[in-house]
Tab-separated table of C-alpha atoms in Angstrom:
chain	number	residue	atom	x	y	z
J	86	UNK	CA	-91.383	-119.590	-107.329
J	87	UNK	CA	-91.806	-123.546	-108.655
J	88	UNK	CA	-95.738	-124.413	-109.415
J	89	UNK	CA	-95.562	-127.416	-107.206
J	90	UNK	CA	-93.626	-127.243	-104.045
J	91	UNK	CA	-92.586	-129.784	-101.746
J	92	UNK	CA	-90.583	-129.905	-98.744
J	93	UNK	CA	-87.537	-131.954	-99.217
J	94	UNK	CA	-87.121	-133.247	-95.749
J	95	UNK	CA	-85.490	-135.619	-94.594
J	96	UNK	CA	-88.297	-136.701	-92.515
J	97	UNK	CA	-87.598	-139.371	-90.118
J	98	UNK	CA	-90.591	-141.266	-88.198
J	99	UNK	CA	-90.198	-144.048	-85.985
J	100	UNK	CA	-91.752	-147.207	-87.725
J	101	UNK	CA	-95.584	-147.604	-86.572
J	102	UNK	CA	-96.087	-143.799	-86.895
J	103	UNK	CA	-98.380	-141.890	-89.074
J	104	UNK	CA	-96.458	-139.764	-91.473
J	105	UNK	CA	-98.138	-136.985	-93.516
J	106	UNK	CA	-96.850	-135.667	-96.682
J	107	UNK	CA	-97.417	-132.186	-98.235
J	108	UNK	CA	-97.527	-130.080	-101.727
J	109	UNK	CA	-98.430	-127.215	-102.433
J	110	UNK	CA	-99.553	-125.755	-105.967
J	111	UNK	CA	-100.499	-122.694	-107.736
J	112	UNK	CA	-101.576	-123.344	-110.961
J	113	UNK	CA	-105.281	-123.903	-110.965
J	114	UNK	CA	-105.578	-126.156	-113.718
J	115	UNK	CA	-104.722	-129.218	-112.068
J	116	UNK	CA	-106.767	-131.549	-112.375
J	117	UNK	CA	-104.732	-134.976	-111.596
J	118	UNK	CA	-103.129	-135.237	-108.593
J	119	UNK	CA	-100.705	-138.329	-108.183
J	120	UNK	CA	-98.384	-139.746	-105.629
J	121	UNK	CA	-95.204	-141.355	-106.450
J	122	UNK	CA	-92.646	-143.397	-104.367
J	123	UNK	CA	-89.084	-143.166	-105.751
J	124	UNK	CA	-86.306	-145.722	-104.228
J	125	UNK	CA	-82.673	-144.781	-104.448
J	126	UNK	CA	-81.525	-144.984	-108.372
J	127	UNK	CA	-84.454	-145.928	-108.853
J	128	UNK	CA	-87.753	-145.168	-111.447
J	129	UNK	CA	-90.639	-143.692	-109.692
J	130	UNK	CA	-93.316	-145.569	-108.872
J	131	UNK	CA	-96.893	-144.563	-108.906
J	132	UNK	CA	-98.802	-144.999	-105.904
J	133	UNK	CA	-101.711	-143.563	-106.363
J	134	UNK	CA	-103.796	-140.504	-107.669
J	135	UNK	CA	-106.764	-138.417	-107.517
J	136	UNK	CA	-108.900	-136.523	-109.406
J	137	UNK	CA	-110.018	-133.169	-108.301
J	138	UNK	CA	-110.669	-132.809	-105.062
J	139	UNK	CA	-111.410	-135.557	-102.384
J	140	UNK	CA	-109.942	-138.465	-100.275
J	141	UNK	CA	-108.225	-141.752	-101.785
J	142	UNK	CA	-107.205	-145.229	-100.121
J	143	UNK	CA	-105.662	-147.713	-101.019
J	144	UNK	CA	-104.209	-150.108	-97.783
J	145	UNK	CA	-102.013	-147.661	-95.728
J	146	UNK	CA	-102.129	-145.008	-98.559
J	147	UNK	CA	-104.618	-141.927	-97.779
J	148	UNK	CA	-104.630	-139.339	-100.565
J	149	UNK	CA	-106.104	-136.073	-99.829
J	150	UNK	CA	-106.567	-132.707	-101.983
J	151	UNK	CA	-108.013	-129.508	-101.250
J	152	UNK	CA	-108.244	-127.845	-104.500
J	153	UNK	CA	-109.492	-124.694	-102.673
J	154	UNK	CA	-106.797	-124.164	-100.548
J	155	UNK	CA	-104.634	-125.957	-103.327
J	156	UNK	CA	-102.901	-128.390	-100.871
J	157	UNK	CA	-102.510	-132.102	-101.324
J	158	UNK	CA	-101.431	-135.020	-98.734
J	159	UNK	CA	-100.577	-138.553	-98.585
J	160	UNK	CA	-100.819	-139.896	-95.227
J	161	UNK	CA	-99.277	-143.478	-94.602
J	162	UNK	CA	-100.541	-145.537	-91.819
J	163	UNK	CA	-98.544	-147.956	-89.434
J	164	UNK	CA	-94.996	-146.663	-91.649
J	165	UNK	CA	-92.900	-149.480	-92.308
J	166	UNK	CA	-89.051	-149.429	-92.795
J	167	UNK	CA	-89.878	-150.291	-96.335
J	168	UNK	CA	-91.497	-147.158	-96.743
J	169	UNK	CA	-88.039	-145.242	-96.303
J	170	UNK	CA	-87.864	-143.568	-99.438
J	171	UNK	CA	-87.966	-140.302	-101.970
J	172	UNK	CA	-92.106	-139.640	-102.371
J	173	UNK	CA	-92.730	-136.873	-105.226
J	174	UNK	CA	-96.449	-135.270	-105.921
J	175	UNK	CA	-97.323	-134.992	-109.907
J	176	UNK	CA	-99.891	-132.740	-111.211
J	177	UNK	CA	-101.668	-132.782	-114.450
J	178	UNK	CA	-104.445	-131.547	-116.076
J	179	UNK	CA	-105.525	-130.675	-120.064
J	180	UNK	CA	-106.588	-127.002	-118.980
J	181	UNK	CA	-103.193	-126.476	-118.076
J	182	UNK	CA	-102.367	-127.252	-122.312
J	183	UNK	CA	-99.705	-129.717	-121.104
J	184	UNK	CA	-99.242	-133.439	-121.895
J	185	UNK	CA	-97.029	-134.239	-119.065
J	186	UNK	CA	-97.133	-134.289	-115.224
J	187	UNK	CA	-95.156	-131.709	-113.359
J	188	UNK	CA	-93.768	-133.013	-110.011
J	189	UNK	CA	-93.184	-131.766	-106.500
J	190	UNK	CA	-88.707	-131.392	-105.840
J	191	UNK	CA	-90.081	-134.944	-103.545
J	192	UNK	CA	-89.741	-135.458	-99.818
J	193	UNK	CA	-87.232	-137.795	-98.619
J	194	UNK	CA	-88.774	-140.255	-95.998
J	195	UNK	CA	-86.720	-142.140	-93.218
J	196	UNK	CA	-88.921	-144.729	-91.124
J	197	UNK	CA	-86.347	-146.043	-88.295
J	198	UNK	CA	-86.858	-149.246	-87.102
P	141	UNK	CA	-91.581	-153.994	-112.129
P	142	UNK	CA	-94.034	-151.404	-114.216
P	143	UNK	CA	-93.398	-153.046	-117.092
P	144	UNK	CA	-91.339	-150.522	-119.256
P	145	UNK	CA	-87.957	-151.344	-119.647
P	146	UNK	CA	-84.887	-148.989	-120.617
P	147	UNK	CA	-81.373	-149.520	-121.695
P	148	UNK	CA	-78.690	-149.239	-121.011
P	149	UNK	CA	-78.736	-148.995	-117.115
P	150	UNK	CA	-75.657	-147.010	-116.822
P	151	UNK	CA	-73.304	-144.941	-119.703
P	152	UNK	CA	-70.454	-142.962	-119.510
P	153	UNK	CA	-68.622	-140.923	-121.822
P	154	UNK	CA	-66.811	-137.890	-122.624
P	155	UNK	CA	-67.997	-134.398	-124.012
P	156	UNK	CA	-68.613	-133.940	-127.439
P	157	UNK	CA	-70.162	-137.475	-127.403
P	158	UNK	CA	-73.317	-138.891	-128.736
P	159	UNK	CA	-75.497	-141.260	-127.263
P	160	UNK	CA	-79.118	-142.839	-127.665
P	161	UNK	CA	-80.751	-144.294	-124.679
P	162	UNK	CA	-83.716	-146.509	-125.685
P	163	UNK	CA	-87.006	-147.326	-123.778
P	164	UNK	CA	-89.508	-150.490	-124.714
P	165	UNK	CA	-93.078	-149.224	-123.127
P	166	UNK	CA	-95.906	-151.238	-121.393
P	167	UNK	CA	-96.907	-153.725	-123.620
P	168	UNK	CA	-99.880	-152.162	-125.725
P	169	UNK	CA	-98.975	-148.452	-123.697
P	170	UNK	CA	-99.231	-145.758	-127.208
P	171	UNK	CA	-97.839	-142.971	-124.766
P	172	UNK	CA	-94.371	-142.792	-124.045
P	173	UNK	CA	-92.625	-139.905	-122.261
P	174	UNK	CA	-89.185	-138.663	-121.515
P	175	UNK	CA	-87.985	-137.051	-118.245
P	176	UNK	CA	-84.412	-136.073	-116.924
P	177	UNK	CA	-83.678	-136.150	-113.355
P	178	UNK	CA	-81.246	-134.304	-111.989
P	179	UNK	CA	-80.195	-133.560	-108.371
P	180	UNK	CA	-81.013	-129.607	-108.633
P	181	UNK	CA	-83.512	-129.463	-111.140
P	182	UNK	CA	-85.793	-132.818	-110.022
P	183	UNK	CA	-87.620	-134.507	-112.789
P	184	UNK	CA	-88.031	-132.276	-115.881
P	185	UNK	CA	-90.316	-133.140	-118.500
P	186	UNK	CA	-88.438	-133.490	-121.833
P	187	UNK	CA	-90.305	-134.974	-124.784
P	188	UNK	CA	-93.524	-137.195	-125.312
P	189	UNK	CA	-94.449	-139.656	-128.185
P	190	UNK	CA	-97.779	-141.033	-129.132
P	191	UNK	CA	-98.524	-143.942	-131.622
P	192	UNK	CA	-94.925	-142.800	-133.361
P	193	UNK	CA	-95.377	-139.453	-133.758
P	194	UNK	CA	-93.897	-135.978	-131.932
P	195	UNK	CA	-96.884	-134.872	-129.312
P	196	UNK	CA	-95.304	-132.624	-127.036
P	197	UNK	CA	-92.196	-130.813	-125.874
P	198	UNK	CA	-91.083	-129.941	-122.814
P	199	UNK	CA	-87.214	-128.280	-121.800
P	200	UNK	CA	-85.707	-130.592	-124.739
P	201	UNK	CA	-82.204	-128.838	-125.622
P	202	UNK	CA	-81.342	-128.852	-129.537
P	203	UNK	CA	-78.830	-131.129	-129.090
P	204	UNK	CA	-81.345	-133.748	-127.805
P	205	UNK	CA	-83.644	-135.398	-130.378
P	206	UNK	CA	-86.035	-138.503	-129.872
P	207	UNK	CA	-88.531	-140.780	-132.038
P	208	UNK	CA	-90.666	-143.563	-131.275
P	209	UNK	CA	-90.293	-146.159	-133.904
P	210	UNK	CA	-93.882	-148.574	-135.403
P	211	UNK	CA	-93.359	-151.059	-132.598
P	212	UNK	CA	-93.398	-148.443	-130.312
P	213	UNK	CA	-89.901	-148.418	-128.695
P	214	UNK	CA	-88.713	-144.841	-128.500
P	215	UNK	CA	-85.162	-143.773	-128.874
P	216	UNK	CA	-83.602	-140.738	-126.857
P	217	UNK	CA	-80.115	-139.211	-128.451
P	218	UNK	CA	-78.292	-136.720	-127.036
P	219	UNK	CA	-75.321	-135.460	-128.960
P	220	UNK	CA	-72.147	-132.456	-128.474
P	221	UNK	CA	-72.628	-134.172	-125.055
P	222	UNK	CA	-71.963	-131.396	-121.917
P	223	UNK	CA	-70.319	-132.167	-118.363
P	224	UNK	CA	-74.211	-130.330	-117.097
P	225	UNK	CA	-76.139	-133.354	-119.156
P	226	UNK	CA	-75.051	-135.870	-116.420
P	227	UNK	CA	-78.259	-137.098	-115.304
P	228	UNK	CA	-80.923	-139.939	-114.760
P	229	UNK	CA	-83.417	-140.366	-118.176
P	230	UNK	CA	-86.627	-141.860	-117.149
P	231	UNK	CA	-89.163	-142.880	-119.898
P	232	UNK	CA	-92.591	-143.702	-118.781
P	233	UNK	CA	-95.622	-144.972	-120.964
P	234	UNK	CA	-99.194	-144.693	-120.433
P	235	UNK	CA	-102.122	-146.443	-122.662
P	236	UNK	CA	-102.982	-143.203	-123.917
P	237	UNK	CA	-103.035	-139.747	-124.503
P	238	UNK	CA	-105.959	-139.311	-122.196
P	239	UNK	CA	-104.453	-141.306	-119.108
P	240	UNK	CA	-101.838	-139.225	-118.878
P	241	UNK	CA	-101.700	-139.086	-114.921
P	242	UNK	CA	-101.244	-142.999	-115.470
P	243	UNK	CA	-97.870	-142.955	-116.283
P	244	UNK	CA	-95.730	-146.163	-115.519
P	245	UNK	CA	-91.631	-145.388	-115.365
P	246	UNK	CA	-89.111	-147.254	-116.071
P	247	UNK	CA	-86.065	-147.867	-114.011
P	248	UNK	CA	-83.735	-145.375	-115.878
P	249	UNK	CA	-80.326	-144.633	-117.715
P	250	UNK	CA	-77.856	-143.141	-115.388
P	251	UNK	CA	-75.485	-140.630	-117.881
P	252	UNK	CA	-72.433	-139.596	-116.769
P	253	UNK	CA	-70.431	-137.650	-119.235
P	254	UNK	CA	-66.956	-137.028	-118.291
Protein backbone atom coordinates (compact mmCIF):
# COMPACT_ATOMS: atom_id res chain seq x y z
CA UNK A 1 0.00 0.00 0.00
CA UNK A 2 1.53 3.71 -1.23
CA UNK A 3 1.70 6.32 1.92
CA UNK A 4 -0.22 8.87 -0.02
CA UNK A 5 -3.03 7.77 -2.19
CA UNK A 6 -4.93 9.50 -4.68
CA UNK A 7 -7.55 8.64 -7.01
CA UNK A 8 -6.44 9.02 -10.52
CA UNK A 9 -9.69 9.93 -12.09
CA UNK A 10 -10.38 11.25 -14.81
CA UNK A 11 -12.81 13.50 -13.25
CA UNK A 12 -14.85 15.50 -15.52
CA UNK A 13 -17.09 18.56 -14.15
CA UNK A 14 -18.99 20.81 -16.17
CA UNK A 15 -17.30 24.34 -15.97
CA UNK A 16 -19.03 26.48 -13.04
CA UNK A 17 -19.07 23.36 -10.78
CA UNK A 18 -17.44 22.78 -7.52
CA UNK A 19 -14.93 20.02 -7.77
CA UNK A 20 -13.40 18.38 -4.66
CA UNK A 21 -10.17 16.64 -4.60
CA UNK A 22 -8.99 13.85 -2.22
CA UNK A 23 -5.73 12.08 -0.53
CA UNK A 24 -5.40 9.99 1.71
CA UNK A 25 -2.21 9.26 3.99
CA UNK A 26 -0.85 7.02 6.55
CA UNK A 27 2.20 8.14 7.75
CA UNK A 28 1.64 10.37 10.71
CA UNK A 29 4.47 12.53 10.42
CA UNK A 30 3.21 14.81 7.96
CA UNK A 31 3.35 17.83 8.71
CA UNK A 32 3.17 19.90 5.21
CA UNK A 33 0.50 19.34 3.17
CA UNK A 34 0.72 20.93 -0.44
CA UNK A 35 -1.31 21.06 -3.57
CA UNK A 36 0.13 21.00 -6.93
CA UNK A 37 -1.35 21.58 -10.47
CA UNK A 38 0.57 19.72 -13.21
CA UNK A 39 -0.29 20.66 -17.07
CA UNK A 40 0.45 18.12 -19.75
CA UNK A 41 4.51 17.81 -20.14
CA UNK A 42 4.58 20.02 -17.95
CA UNK A 43 6.54 20.92 -14.27
CA UNK A 44 4.23 20.96 -11.40
CA UNK A 45 3.13 23.86 -10.09
CA UNK A 46 2.51 24.65 -6.51
CA UNK A 47 -0.72 25.90 -5.59
CA UNK A 48 -0.85 26.00 -2.32
CA UNK A 49 -0.13 24.30 1.14
CA UNK A 50 -0.92 23.84 4.66
CA UNK A 51 0.46 23.19 7.72
CA UNK A 52 -1.06 20.75 10.05
CA UNK A 53 -4.38 20.70 10.21
CA UNK A 54 -6.93 23.44 9.10
CA UNK A 55 -8.55 25.30 6.10
CA UNK A 56 -6.55 27.41 3.36
CA UNK A 57 -7.76 29.99 0.56
CA UNK A 58 -6.44 31.46 -1.77
CA UNK A 59 -9.21 32.86 -4.72
CA UNK A 60 -11.06 29.65 -5.85
CA UNK A 61 -8.49 27.39 -4.02
CA UNK A 62 -9.89 25.83 -0.57
CA UNK A 63 -7.34 23.58 1.14
CA UNK A 64 -8.55 21.38 3.80
CA UNK A 65 -6.75 18.65 6.15
CA UNK A 66 -7.95 16.50 8.75
CA UNK A 67 -4.91 15.17 10.30
CA UNK A 68 -7.14 12.95 12.52
CA UNK A 69 -8.84 11.20 10.05
CA UNK A 70 -5.62 11.80 7.84
CA UNK A 71 -7.57 13.10 4.77
CA UNK A 72 -6.79 16.20 2.79
CA UNK A 73 -8.94 18.25 0.04
CA UNK A 74 -8.69 20.96 -2.37
CA UNK A 75 -11.93 22.23 -3.38
CA UNK A 76 -12.03 24.66 -6.49
CA UNK A 77 -14.82 27.04 -6.84
CA UNK A 78 -16.67 28.21 -10.12
CA UNK A 79 -14.01 25.43 -12.21
CA UNK A 80 -12.81 26.94 -15.22
CA UNK A 81 -11.71 25.09 -18.45
CA UNK A 82 -8.29 26.28 -17.50
CA UNK A 83 -8.39 24.28 -14.57
CA UNK A 84 -8.40 20.96 -16.76
CA UNK A 85 -5.41 19.43 -15.58
CA UNK A 86 -3.18 16.63 -13.52
CA UNK A 87 -3.51 17.99 -9.55
CA UNK A 88 -1.01 15.87 -7.22
CA UNK A 89 -1.05 16.21 -3.12
CA UNK A 90 2.72 16.41 -1.52
CA UNK A 91 3.41 15.65 1.98
CA UNK A 92 6.32 16.55 4.08
CA UNK A 93 7.37 16.78 7.35
CA UNK A 94 11.06 16.56 9.41
CA UNK A 95 9.54 13.81 11.84
CA UNK A 96 9.17 11.74 8.97
CA UNK A 97 13.53 12.08 8.65
CA UNK A 98 12.95 13.00 4.98
CA UNK A 99 14.08 16.07 3.00
CA UNK A 100 11.72 15.71 0.20
CA UNK A 101 7.92 15.76 -0.42
CA UNK A 102 6.22 12.54 -1.27
CA UNK A 103 3.25 13.00 -3.67
CA UNK A 104 -0.20 11.59 -4.23
CA UNK A 105 -0.15 9.15 -8.06
CA UNK A 106 -2.37 12.90 -8.92
CA UNK A 107 -5.95 13.16 -10.12
CA UNK A 108 -6.55 14.03 -13.59
CA UNK A 109 -9.19 16.90 -13.86
CA UNK A 110 -11.45 17.57 -17.01
CA UNK A 111 -13.68 20.86 -16.68
CA UNK A 112 -15.95 20.79 -20.03
CA UNK A 113 -16.97 23.84 -21.28
CA UNK B 1 7.24 30.52 -14.92
CA UNK B 2 8.71 29.41 -11.22
CA UNK B 3 11.76 30.59 -12.02
CA UNK B 4 14.04 27.42 -12.25
CA UNK B 5 15.03 26.56 -15.50
CA UNK B 6 16.31 23.05 -16.90
CA UNK B 7 17.98 21.88 -20.00
CA UNK B 8 17.72 20.37 -22.32
CA UNK B 9 13.86 20.13 -22.86
CA UNK B 10 13.93 16.93 -24.67
CA UNK B 11 16.99 14.03 -25.24
CA UNK B 12 17.12 10.95 -26.83
CA UNK B 13 19.54 8.31 -27.06
CA UNK B 14 20.40 4.79 -27.09
CA UNK B 15 21.31 2.28 -24.19
CA UNK B 16 24.55 2.20 -22.83
CA UNK B 17 24.52 6.05 -23.13
CA UNK B 18 25.43 8.80 -20.81
CA UNK B 19 23.80 11.89 -20.28
CA UNK B 20 23.73 14.99 -17.80
CA UNK B 21 20.63 17.01 -17.59
CA UNK B 22 21.30 20.37 -15.86
CA UNK B 23 18.95 22.61 -13.72
CA UNK B 24 19.70 26.59 -12.85
CA UNK B 25 17.47 27.13 -9.45
CA UNK B 26 15.45 30.22 -8.24
CA UNK B 27 17.67 32.91 -8.13
CA UNK B 28 19.14 32.95 -4.45
CA UNK B 29 17.01 29.22 -3.87
CA UNK B 30 20.23 27.00 -1.78
CA UNK B 31 17.84 23.86 -2.13
CA UNK B 32 17.68 22.07 -5.18
CA UNK B 33 16.00 18.68 -5.68
CA UNK B 34 15.73 15.96 -8.22
CA UNK B 35 12.59 13.94 -9.10
CA UNK B 36 11.80 11.39 -11.98
CA UNK B 37 8.41 11.07 -13.29
CA UNK B 38 7.32 8.28 -14.79
CA UNK B 39 3.88 7.10 -16.00
CA UNK B 40 3.71 3.99 -13.41
CA UNK B 41 5.76 5.06 -10.73
CA UNK B 42 4.54 9.09 -10.50
CA UNK B 43 7.09 11.46 -9.21
CA UNK B 44 9.90 9.72 -7.27
CA UNK B 45 12.17 11.58 -5.22
CA UNK B 46 15.78 11.05 -6.42
CA UNK B 47 18.49 13.27 -4.96
CA UNK B 48 18.65 16.74 -3.10
CA UNK B 49 21.51 19.38 -2.92
CA UNK B 50 22.01 22.17 -0.50
CA UNK B 51 24.55 25.12 -0.76
CA UNK B 52 26.76 22.44 -3.05
CA UNK B 53 26.83 19.70 -1.03
CA UNK B 54 25.02 15.92 -1.03
CA UNK B 55 21.87 16.31 1.61
CA UNK B 56 19.72 13.56 0.87
CA UNK B 57 18.95 10.49 -1.19
CA UNK B 58 16.05 9.17 -2.30
CA UNK B 59 15.56 5.87 -5.07
CA UNK B 60 18.87 7.24 -6.92
CA UNK B 61 20.18 4.06 -8.99
CA UNK B 62 24.17 3.71 -9.05
CA UNK B 63 24.31 4.53 -12.37
CA UNK B 64 22.83 8.01 -11.63
CA UNK B 65 25.11 10.58 -9.94
CA UNK B 66 24.45 14.43 -9.39
CA UNK B 67 26.35 17.64 -7.90
CA UNK B 68 25.46 21.09 -7.47
CA UNK B 69 28.30 23.24 -8.53
CA UNK B 70 29.37 27.07 -6.26
CA UNK B 71 26.88 28.99 -8.37
CA UNK B 72 24.43 26.67 -7.53
CA UNK B 73 23.40 24.99 -10.84
CA UNK B 74 23.14 21.27 -10.25
CA UNK B 75 24.00 18.67 -12.77
CA UNK B 76 22.05 15.23 -13.08
CA UNK B 77 24.07 12.27 -15.11
CA UNK B 78 22.79 9.19 -15.79
CA UNK B 79 25.07 6.71 -17.44
CA UNK B 80 24.88 2.56 -18.89
CA UNK B 81 21.57 4.27 -19.88
CA UNK B 82 18.38 1.47 -19.73
CA UNK B 83 15.21 1.34 -22.15
CA UNK B 84 13.20 1.53 -18.14
CA UNK B 85 15.13 5.13 -17.50
CA UNK B 86 12.80 6.81 -20.10
CA UNK B 87 11.28 9.39 -18.09
CA UNK B 88 10.52 13.14 -17.19
CA UNK B 89 13.51 14.72 -14.61
CA UNK B 90 12.09 17.54 -12.70
CA UNK B 91 14.46 19.66 -10.48
CA UNK B 92 12.86 21.98 -8.09
CA UNK B 93 14.61 24.55 -5.66
CA UNK B 94 13.49 25.97 -2.52
CA UNK B 95 15.34 28.92 -0.39
CA UNK B 96 16.19 26.47 2.08
CA UNK B 97 16.50 23.45 3.83
CA UNK B 98 13.72 24.42 6.16
CA UNK B 99 11.08 25.44 3.38
CA UNK B 100 11.12 22.37 2.03
CA UNK B 101 7.24 22.14 1.27
CA UNK B 102 8.15 25.39 -0.84
CA UNK B 103 9.49 23.77 -3.60
CA UNK B 104 9.32 25.59 -7.09
CA UNK B 105 9.78 22.98 -10.31
CA UNK B 106 11.02 23.45 -13.24
CA UNK B 107 9.54 22.54 -16.53
CA UNK B 108 11.57 19.27 -17.07
CA UNK B 109 13.87 17.04 -19.36
CA UNK B 110 11.87 14.53 -21.22
CA UNK B 111 14.53 11.23 -21.67
CA UNK B 112 13.85 8.87 -24.04
CA UNK B 113 16.46 6.24 -24.44
CA UNK B 114 16.05 4.05 -27.33
Amino acid sequence: QKEVEQDPGPLSVPEGAIVSLNCTYSNSAFQYFMWYRQYSRKGPELLMYTYSSGNKEDGRFTAQVDKSSKYISLFIRDSQPSDSATYLCAMSGWRTGRRALTFGSGTRLQVQP
Amino acid sequence: DSGVTQTPKHLITATGQRVTLRCSPRSGDLSVYWYQQSLDQGLQFLIQYYNGEERAKGNILERFSAQQFPDLHSELNLSSLELGDSALYFCASSARDALMHEQFFGPGTRLTVL
